[in-house]
mmCIF file with all atom_site columns, C-alpha atoms in Angstrom:
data_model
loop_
_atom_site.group_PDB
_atom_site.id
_atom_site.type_symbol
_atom_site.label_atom_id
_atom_site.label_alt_id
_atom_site.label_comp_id
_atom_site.label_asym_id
_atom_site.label_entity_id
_atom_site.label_seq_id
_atom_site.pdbx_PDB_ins_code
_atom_site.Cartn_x
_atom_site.Cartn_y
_atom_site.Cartn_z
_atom_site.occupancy
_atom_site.B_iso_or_equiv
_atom_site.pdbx_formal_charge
_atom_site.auth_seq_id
_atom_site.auth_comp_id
_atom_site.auth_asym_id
_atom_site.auth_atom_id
_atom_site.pdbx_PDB_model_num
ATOM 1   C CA . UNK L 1 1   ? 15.394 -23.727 -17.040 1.00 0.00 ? 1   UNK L CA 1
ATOM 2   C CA . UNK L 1 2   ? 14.138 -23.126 -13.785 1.00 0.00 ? 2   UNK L CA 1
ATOM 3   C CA . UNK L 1 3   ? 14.778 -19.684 -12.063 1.00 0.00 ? 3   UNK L CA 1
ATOM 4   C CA . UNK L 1 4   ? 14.854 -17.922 -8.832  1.00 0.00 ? 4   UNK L CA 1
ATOM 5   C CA . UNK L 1 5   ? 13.909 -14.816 -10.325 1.00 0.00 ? 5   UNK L CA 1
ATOM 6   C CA . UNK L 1 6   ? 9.949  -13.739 -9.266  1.00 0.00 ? 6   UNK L CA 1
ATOM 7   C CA . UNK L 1 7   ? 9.391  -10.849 -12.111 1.00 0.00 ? 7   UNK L CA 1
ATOM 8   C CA . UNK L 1 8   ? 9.419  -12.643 -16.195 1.00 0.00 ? 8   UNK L CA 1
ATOM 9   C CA . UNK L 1 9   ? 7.451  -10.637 -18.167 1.00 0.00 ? 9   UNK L CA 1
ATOM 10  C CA . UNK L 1 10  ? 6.671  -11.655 -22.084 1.00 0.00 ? 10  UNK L CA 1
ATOM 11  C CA . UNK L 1 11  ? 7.209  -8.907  -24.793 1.00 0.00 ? 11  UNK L CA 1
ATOM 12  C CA . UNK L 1 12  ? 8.584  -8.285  -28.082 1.00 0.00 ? 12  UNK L CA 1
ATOM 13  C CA . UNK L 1 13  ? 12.052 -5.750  -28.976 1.00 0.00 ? 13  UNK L CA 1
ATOM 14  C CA . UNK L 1 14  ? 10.952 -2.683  -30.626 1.00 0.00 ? 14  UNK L CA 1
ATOM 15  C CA . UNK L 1 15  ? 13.859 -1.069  -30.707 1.00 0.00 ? 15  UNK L CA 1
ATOM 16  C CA . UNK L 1 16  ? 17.879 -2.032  -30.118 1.00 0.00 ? 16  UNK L CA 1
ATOM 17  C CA . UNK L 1 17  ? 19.656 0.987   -29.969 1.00 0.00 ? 17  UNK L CA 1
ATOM 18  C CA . UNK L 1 18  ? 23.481 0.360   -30.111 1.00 0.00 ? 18  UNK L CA 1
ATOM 19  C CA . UNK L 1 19  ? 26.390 1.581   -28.124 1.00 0.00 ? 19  UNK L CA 1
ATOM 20  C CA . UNK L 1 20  ? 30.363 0.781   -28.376 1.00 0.00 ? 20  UNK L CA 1
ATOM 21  C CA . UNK L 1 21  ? 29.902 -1.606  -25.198 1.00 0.00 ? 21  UNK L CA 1
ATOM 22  C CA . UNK L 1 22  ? 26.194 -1.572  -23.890 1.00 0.00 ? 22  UNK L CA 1
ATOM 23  C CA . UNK L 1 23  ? 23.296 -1.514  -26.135 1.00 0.00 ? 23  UNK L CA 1
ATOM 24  C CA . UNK L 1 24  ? 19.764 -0.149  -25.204 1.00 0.00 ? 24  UNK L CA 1
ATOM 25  C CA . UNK L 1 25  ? 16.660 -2.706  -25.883 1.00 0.00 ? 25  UNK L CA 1
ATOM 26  C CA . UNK L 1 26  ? 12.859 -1.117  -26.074 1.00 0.00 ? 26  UNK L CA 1
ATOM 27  C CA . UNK L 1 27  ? 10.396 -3.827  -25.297 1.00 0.00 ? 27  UNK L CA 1
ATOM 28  C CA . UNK L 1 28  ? 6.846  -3.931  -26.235 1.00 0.00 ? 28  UNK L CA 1
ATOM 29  C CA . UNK L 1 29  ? 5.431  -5.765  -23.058 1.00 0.00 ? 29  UNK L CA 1
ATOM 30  C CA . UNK L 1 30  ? 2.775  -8.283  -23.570 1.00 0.00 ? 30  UNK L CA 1
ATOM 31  C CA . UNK L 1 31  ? 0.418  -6.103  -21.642 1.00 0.00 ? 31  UNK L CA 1
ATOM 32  C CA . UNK L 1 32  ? 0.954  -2.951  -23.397 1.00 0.00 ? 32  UNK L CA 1
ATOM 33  C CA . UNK L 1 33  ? 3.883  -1.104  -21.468 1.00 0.00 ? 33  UNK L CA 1
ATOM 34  C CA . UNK L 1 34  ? 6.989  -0.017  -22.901 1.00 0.00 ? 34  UNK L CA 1
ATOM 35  C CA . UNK L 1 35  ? 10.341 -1.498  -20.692 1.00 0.00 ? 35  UNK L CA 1
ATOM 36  C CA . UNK L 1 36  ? 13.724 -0.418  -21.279 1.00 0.00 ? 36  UNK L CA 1
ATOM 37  C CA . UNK L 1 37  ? 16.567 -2.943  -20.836 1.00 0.00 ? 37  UNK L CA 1
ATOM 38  C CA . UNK L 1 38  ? 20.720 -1.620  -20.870 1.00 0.00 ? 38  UNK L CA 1
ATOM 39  C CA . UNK L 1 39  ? 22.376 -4.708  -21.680 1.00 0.00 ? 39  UNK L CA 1
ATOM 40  C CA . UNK L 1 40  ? 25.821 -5.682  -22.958 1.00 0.00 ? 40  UNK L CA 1
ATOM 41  C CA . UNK L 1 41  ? 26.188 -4.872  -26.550 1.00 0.00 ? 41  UNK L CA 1
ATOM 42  C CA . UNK L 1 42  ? 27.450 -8.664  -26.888 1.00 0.00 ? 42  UNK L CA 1
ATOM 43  C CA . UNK L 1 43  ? 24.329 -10.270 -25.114 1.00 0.00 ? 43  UNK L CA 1
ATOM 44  C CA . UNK L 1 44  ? 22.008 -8.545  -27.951 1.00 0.00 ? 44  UNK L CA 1
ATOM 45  C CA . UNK L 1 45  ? 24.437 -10.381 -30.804 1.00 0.00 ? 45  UNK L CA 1
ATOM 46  C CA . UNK L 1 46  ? 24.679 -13.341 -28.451 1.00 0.00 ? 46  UNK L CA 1
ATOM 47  C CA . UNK L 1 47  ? 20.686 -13.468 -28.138 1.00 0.00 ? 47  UNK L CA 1
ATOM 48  C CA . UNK L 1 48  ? 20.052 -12.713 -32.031 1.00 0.00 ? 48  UNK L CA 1
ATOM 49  C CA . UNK L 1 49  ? 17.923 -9.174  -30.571 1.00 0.00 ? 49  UNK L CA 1
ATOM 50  C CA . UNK L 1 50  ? 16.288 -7.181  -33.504 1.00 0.00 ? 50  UNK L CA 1
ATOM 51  C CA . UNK L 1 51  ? 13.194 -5.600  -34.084 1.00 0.00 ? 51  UNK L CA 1
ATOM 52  C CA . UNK L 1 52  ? 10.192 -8.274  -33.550 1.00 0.00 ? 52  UNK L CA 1
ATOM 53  C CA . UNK L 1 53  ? 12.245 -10.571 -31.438 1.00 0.00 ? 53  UNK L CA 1
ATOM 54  C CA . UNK L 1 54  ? 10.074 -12.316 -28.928 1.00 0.00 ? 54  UNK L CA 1
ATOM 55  C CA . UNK L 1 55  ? 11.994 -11.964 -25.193 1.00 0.00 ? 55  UNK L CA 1
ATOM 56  C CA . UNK L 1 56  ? 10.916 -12.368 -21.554 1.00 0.00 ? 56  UNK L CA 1
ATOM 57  C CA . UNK L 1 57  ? 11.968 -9.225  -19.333 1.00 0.00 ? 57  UNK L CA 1
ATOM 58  C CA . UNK L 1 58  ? 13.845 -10.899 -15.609 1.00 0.00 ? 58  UNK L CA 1
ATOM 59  C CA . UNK L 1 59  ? 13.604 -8.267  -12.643 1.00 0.00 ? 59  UNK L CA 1
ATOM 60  C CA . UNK L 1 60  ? 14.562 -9.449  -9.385  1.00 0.00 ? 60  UNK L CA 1
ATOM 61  C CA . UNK L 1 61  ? 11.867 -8.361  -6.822  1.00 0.00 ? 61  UNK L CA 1
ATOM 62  C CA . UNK L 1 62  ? 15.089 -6.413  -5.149  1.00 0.00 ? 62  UNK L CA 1
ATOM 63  C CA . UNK L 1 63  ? 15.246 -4.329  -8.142  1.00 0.00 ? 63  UNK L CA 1
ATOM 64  C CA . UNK L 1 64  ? 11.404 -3.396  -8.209  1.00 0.00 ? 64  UNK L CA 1
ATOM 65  C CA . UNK L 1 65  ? 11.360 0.059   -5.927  1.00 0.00 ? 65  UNK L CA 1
ATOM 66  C CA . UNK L 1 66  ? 7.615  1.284   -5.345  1.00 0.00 ? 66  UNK L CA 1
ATOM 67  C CA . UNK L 1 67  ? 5.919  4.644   -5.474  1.00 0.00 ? 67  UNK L CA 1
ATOM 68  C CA . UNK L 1 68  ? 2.179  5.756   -4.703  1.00 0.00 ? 68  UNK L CA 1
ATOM 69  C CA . UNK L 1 69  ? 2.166  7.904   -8.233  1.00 0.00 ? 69  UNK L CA 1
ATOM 70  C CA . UNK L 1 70  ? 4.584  8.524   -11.580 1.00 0.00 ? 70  UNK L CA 1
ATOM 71  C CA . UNK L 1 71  ? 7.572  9.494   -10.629 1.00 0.00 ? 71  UNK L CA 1
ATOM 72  C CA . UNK L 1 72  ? 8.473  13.430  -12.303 1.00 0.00 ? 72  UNK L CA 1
ATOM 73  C CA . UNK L 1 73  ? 12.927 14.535  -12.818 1.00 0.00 ? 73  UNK L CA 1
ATOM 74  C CA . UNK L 1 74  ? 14.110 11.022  -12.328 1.00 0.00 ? 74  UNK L CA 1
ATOM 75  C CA . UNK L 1 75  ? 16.635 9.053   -14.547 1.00 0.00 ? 75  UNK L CA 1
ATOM 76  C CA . UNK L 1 76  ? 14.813 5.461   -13.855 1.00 0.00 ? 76  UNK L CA 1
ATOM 77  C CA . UNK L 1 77  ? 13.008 4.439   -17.144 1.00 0.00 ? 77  UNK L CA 1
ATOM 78  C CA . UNK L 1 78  ? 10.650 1.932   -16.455 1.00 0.00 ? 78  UNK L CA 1
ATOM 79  C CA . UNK L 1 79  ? 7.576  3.012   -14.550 1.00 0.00 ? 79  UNK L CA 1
ATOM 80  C CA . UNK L 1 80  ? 4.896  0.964   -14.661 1.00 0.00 ? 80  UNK L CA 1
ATOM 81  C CA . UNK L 1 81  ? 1.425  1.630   -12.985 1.00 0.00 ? 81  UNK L CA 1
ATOM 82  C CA . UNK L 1 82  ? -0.503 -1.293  -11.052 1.00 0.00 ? 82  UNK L CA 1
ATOM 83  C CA . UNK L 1 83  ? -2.346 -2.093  -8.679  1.00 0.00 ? 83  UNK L CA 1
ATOM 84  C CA . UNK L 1 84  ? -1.392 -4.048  -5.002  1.00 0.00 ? 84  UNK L CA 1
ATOM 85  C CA . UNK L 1 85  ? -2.718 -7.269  -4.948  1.00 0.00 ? 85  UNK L CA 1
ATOM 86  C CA . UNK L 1 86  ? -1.283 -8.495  -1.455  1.00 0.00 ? 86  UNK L CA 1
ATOM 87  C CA . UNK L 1 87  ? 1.342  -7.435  1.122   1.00 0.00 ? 87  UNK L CA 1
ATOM 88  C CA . UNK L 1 88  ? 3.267  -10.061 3.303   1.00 0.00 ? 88  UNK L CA 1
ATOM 89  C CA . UNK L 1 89  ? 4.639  -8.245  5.813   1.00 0.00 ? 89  UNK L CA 1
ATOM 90  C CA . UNK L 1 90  ? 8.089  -9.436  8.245   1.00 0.00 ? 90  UNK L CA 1
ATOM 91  C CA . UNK L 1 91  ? 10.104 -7.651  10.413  1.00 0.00 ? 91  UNK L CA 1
ATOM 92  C CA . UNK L 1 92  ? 12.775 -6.381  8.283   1.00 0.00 ? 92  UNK L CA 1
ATOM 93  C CA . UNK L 1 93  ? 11.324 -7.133  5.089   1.00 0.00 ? 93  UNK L CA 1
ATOM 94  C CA . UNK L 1 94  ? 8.123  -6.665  3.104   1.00 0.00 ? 94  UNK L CA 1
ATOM 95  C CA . UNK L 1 95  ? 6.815  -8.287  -0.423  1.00 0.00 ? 95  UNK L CA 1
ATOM 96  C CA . UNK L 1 96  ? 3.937  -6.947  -2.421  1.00 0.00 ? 96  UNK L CA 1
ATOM 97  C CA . UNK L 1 97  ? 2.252  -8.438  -5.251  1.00 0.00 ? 97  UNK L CA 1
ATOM 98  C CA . UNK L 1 98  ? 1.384  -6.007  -8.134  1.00 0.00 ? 98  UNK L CA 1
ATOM 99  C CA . UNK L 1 99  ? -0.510 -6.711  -11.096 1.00 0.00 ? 99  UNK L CA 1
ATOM 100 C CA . UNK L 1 100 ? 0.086  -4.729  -13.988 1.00 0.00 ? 100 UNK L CA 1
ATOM 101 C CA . UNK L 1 101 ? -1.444 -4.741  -17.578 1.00 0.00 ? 101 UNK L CA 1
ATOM 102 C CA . UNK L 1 102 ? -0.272 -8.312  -18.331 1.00 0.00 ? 102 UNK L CA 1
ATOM 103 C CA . UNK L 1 103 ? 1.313  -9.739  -15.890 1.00 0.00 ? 103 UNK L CA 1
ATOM 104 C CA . UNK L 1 104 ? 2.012  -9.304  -12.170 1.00 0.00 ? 104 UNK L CA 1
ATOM 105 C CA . UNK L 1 105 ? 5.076  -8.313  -10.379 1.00 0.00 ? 105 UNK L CA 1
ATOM 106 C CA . UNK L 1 106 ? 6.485  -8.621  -7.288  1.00 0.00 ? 106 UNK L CA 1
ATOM 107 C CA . UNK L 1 107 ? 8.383  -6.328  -4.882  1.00 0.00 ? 107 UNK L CA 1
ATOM 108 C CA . UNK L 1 108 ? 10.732 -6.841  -1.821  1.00 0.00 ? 108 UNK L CA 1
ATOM 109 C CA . UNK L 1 109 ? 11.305 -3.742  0.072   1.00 0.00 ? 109 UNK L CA 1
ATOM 110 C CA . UNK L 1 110 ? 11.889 -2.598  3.437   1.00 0.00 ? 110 UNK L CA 1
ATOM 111 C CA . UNK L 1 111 ? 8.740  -3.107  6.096   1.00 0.00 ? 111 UNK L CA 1
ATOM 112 C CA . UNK L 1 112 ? 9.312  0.184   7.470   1.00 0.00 ? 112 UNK L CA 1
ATOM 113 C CA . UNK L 1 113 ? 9.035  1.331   3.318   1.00 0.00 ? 113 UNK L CA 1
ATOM 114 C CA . UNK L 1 114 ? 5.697  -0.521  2.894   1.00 0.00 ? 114 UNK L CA 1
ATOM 115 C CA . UNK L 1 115 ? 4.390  1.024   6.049   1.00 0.00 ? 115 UNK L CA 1
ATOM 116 C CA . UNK L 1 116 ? 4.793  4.282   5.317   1.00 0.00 ? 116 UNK L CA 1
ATOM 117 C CA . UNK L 1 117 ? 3.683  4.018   1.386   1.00 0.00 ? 117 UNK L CA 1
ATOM 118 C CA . UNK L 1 118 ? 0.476  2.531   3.009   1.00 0.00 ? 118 UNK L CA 1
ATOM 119 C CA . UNK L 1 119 ? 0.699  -0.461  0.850   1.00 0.00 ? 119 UNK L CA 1
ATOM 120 C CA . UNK L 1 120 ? -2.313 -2.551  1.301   1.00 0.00 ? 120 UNK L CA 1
ATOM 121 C CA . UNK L 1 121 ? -4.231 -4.536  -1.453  1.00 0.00 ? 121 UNK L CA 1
ATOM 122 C CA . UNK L 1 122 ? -6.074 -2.534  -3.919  1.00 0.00 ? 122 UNK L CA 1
ATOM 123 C CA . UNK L 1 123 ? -3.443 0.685   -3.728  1.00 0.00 ? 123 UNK L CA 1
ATOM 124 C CA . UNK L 1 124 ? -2.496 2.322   -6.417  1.00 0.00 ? 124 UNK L CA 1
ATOM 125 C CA . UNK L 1 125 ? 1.428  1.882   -7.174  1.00 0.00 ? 125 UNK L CA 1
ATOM 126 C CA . UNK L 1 126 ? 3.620  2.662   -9.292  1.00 0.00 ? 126 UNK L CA 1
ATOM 127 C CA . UNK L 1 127 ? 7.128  -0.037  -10.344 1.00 0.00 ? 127 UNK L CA 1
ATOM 128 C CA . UNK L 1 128 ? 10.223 1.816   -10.677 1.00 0.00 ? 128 UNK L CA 1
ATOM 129 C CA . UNK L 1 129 ? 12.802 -0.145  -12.587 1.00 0.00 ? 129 UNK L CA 1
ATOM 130 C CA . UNK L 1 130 ? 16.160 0.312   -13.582 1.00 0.00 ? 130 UNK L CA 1
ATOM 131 C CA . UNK L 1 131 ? 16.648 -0.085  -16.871 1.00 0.00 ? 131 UNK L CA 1
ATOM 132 C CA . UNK L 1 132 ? 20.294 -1.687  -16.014 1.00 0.00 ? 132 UNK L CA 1
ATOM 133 C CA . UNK L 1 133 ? 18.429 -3.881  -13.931 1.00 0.00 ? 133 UNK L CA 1
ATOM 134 C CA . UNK L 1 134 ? 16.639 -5.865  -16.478 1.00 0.00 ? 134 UNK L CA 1
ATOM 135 C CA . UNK L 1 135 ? 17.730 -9.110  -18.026 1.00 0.00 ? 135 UNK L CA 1
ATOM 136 C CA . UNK L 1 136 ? 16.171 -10.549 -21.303 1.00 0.00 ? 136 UNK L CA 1
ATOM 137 C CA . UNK L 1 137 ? 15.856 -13.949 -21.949 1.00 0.00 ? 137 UNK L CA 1
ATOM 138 C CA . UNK L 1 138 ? 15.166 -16.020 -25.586 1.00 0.00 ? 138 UNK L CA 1
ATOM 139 C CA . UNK L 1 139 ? 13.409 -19.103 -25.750 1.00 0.00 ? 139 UNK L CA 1
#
C-alpha cells in the first residue's frame, strides 16, 4: 500500500501499556529514539502489538511542530532531536526536511513559523509529536 503520509519510521514495541479504551505503545525506533503512540485499545488486538513486534510509526508532516531546543513543562511526548536538511519555503506554507538518528522527517508549518525559528539547513531542531498523533502500521 501506497501512502500519502511523508513521516514512516521503522521500530520495534517495547512496551503496550493498556487502558479500558486507548492503549499506550512505546516504540524502540530503528535509530535509537523512544516514540510514544496513544492508539485505540482495539487497533493493538487488531494489529497483534506485544513486546518485540516489528511496526512502522505514520506522522503526517502537519503533526510534526518544530523547536530550536528540548522542549521543558510540556505534555507532548515525542521529542526528537535532528538536524535541518532543507527548507522549501511558500507564501503561506513552509516544509523542512529533518534527519534524525535513522530516518528523516518532514515538517509543514507556517512560513512566518520557519522564519522566525531561523530554519535553514544544518540548524539544530527539535520534532515535537503528539503521541495521539501517531499511527502504527504491521507489515
Amino acid at each position: 500500500m501506497t501512502l500519502s503520509i511523508r513521516n514512516q519510521l521503522p521500530g520495534t514495541v517495547t512496551t503496550v501499556t493498556p487502558g479500558e479504551a486507548m492503549a499506550t505503545v512505546r516504540i524502540r525506533l530503528d535509530g535509537g529514539q523512544d516514540l510514544t503512540a496513544a492508539i485505540t485499545a482495539e487497533s493493538v488486538a487488531e494489529l497483534g502489538l506485544t513486546q518485540g513486534s516489528s511496526v512502522r510509526a505514520l506522522v503526517k508532516s502537519t503533526e510534526v511542530s518544530l523547536a530550536t531546543a528540548l522542549v521543558q513543562s510540556v505534555s507532548i511526548r515525542n521529542q526528537l532531536p535532528g538536524t535541518v536538511t532543507a527548507v522549501a519555503t511558500g507564501a503561506a506554507m513552509a516544509t523542512v526536511k529533518i534527519a534524525v538518528e535513522g530516518g528523516v522527517l518532514t515538517s509543514a508549518i507556517t512560513a512566518d513559523a520557519a522564519t522566525e525559528l531561523a530554519l535553514v539547513a544544518g540548524a539544530p531542531v527539535v520534532a515535537l509529536i503528539k503521541s495521539t498523533e501517531v499511527s502504527l502500521a504491521t507489515a
